[in-house]
Tab-separated table of C-alpha atoms in Angstrom:
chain	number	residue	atom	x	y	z
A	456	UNK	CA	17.962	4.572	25.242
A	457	UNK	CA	14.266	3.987	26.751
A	458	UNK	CA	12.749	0.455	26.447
A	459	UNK	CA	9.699	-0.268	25.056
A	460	UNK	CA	7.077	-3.186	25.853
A	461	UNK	CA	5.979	-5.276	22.668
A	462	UNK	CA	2.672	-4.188	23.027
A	463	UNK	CA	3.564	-0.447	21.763
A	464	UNK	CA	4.674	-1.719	18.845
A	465	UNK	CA	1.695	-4.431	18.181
A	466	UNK	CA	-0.762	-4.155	14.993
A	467	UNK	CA	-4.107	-6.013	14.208
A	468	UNK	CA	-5.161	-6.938	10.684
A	469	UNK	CA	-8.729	-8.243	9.506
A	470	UNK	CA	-9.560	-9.172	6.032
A	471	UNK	CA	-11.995	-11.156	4.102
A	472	UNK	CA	-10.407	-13.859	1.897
A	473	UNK	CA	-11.832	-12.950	-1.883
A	474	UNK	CA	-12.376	-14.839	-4.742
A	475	UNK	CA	-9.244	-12.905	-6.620
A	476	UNK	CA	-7.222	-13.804	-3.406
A	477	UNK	CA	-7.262	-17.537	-4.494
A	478	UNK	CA	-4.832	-20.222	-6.200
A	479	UNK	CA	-5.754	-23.126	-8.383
A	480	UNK	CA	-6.608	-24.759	-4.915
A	481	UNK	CA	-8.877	-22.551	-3.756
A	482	UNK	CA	-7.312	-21.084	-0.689
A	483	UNK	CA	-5.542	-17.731	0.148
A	484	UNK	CA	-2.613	-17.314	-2.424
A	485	UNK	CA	0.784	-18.085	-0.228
A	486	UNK	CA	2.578	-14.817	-1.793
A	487	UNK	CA	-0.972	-12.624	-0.468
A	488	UNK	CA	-0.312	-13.549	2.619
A	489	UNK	CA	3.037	-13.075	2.159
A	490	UNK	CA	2.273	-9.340	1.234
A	491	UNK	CA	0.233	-8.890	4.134
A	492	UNK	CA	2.713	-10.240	6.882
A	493	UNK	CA	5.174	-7.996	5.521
A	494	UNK	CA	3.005	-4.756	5.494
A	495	UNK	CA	2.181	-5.110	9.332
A	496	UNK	CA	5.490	-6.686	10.543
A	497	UNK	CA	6.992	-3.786	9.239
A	498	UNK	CA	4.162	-1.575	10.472
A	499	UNK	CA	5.235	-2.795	14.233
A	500	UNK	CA	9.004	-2.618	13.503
A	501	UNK	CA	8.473	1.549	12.582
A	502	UNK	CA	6.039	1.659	15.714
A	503	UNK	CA	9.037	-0.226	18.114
A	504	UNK	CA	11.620	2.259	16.938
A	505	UNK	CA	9.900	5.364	15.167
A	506	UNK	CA	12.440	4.953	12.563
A	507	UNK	CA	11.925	4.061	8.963
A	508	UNK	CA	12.714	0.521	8.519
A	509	UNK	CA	13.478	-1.991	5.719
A	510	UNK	CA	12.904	-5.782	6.231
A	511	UNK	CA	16.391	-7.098	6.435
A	512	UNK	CA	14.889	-10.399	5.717
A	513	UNK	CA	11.870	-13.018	6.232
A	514	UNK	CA	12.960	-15.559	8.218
A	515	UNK	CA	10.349	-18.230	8.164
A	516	UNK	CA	6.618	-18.545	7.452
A	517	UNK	CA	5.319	-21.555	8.292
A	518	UNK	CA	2.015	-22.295	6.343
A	519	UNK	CA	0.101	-24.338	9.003
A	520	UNK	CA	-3.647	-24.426	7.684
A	521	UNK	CA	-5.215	-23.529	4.236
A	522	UNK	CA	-6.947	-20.627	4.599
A	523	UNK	CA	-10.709	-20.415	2.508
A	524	UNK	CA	-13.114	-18.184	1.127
A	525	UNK	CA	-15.475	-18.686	3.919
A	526	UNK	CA	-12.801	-17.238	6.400
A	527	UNK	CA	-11.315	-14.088	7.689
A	528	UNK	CA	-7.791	-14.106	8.361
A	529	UNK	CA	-6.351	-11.738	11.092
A	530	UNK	CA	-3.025	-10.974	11.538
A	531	UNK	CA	-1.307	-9.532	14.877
A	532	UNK	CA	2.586	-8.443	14.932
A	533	UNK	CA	4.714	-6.943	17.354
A	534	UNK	CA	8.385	-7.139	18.080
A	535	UNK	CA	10.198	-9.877	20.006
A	536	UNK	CA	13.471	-8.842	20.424
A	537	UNK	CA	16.256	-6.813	19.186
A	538	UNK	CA	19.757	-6.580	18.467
A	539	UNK	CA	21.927	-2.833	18.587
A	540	UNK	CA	19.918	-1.737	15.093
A	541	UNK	CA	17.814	-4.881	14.036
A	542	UNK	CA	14.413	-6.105	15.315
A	543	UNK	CA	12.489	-9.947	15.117
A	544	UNK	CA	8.457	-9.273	14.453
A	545	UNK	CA	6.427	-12.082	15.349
A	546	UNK	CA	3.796	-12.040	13.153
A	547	UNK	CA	0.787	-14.693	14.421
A	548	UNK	CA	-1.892	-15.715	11.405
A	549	UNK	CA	-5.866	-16.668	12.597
A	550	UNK	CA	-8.694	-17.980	10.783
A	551	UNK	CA	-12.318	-17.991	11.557
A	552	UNK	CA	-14.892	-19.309	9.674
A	553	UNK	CA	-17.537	-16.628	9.513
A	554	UNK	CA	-19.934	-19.434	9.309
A	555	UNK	CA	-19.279	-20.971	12.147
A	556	UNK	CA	-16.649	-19.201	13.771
A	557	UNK	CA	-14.150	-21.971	14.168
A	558	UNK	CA	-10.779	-20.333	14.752
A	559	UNK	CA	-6.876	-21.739	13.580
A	560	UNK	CA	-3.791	-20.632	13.670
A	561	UNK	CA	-3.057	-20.810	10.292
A	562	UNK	CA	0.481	-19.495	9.807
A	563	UNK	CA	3.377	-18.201	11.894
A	564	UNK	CA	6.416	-16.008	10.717
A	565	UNK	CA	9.580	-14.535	11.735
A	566	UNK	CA	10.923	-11.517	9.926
A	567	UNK	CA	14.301	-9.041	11.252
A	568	UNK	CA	14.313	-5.303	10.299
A	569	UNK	CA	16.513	-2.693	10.578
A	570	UNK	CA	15.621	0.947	11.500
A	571	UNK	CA	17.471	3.732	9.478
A	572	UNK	CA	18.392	6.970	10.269
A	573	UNK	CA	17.960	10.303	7.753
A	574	UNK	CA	20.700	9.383	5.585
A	575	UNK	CA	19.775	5.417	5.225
A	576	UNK	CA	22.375	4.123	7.543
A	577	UNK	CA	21.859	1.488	10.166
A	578	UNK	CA	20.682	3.300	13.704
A	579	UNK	CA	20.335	1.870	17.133
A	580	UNK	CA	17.006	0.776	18.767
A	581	UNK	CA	15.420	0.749	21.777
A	582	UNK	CA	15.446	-2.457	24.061
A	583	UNK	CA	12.325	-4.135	23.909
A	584	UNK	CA	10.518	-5.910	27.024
A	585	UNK	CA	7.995	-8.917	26.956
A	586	UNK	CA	5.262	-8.749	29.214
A	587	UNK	CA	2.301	-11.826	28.333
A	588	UNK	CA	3.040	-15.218	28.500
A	589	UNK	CA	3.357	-15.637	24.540
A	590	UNK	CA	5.479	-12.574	24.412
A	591	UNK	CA	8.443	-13.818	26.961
A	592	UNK	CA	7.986	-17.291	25.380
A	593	UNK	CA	9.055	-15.537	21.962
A	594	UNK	CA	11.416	-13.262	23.832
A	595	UNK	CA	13.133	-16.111	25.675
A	596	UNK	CA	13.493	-18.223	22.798
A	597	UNK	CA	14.618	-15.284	19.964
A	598	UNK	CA	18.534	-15.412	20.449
A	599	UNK	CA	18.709	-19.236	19.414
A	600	UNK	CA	16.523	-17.821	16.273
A	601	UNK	CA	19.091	-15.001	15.955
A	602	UNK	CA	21.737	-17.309	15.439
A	603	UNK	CA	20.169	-19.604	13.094
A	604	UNK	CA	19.189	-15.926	11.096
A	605	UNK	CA	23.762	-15.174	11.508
A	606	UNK	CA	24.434	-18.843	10.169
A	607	UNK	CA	22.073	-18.412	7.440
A	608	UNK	CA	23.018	-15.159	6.307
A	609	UNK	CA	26.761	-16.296	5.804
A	610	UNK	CA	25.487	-19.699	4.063
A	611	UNK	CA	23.665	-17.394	1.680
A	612	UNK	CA	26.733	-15.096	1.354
A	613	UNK	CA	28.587	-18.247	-0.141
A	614	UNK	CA	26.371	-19.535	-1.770
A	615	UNK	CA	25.555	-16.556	-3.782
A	616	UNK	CA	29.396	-16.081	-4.917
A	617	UNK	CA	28.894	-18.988	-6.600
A	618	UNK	CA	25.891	-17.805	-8.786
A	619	UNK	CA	26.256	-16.483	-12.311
A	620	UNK	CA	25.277	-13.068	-13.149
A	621	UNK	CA	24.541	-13.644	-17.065
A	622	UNK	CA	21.102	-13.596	-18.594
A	623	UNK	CA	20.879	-17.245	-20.558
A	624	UNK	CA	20.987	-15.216	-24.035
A	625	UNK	CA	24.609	-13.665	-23.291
């Protein structure tokens, strides 16, 4: 299978932080940005692989900086590595103050997708290949993630057989 530089598969995202946007504190709503993280990591994930893909799960996002109603907040994604059917999407979070044009990075995050074939099963993807400075960084440093994601995943697996299933009025 052909490999594939992590710039095919970046995305950009620019939007202005609205009044609705906001919690009690008056910054960006955590589960917005949330929203938005997911819609382009898995926009970069489908462009990687040119597969459908489902987000196998978010791995981290790290809420560095409030973000405010004076800023914009840009997102950029692209994938950072992958496994035989699963890719990591970086996905970086800026700020600028459209007043004075002050910049932050405000949030980072990690999410792992897997591309599907026609019938919904698991398919393999192509090799991906850093290229920038930020990009190999990421690359370098993803299997060490990738375990943390494997030791997780089976953490959650027993911790979830211990979980009822019953609504608290049965």
């Amino acid at each position: 299978m052909e490999k594939r530089f992590s710039r095919e598969s970046r995305c950009f995202k620019t939007s202005r932080v609205f009044p609705t946007d906001v919690n009690n504190h008056n910054t960006l709503f955590g589960g917005k940005l949330m929203s938005y993280i997911d819609d382009i990591a898995s926009i970069a994930a489908h462009k990687h692989c040119r597969r459908s893909v489902v987000t196998a799960s978010t791995d981290s996002v790290d809420f560095l900086y409030p973000i405010h109603t004076t800023d914009s907040v840009s997102l950029e994604s692209f994938v950072t590595w992958t496994g035989k059917s699963s890719m990591e999407v970086f996905v970086k979070v800026m700020t600028e103050d459209l007043k004075t044009g002050a910049r932050k990075i405000a949030a980072t995050s990690f999410l792992t997708f897997v591309a599907l074939d026609e019938n919904k099963k698991p398919v393999e993807v192509p090799e991906v290949t850093p290229e920038t400075e930020e990009e190999i960084k990421l690359h370098e440093s993803a299997p060490a993630r990738a375990e943390m994601r494997r030791i997780r995943r089976v953490e959650s697996k027993k911790l979830a057989s211990h979980f009822t299933m019953k609504y608290p009025w049965e």
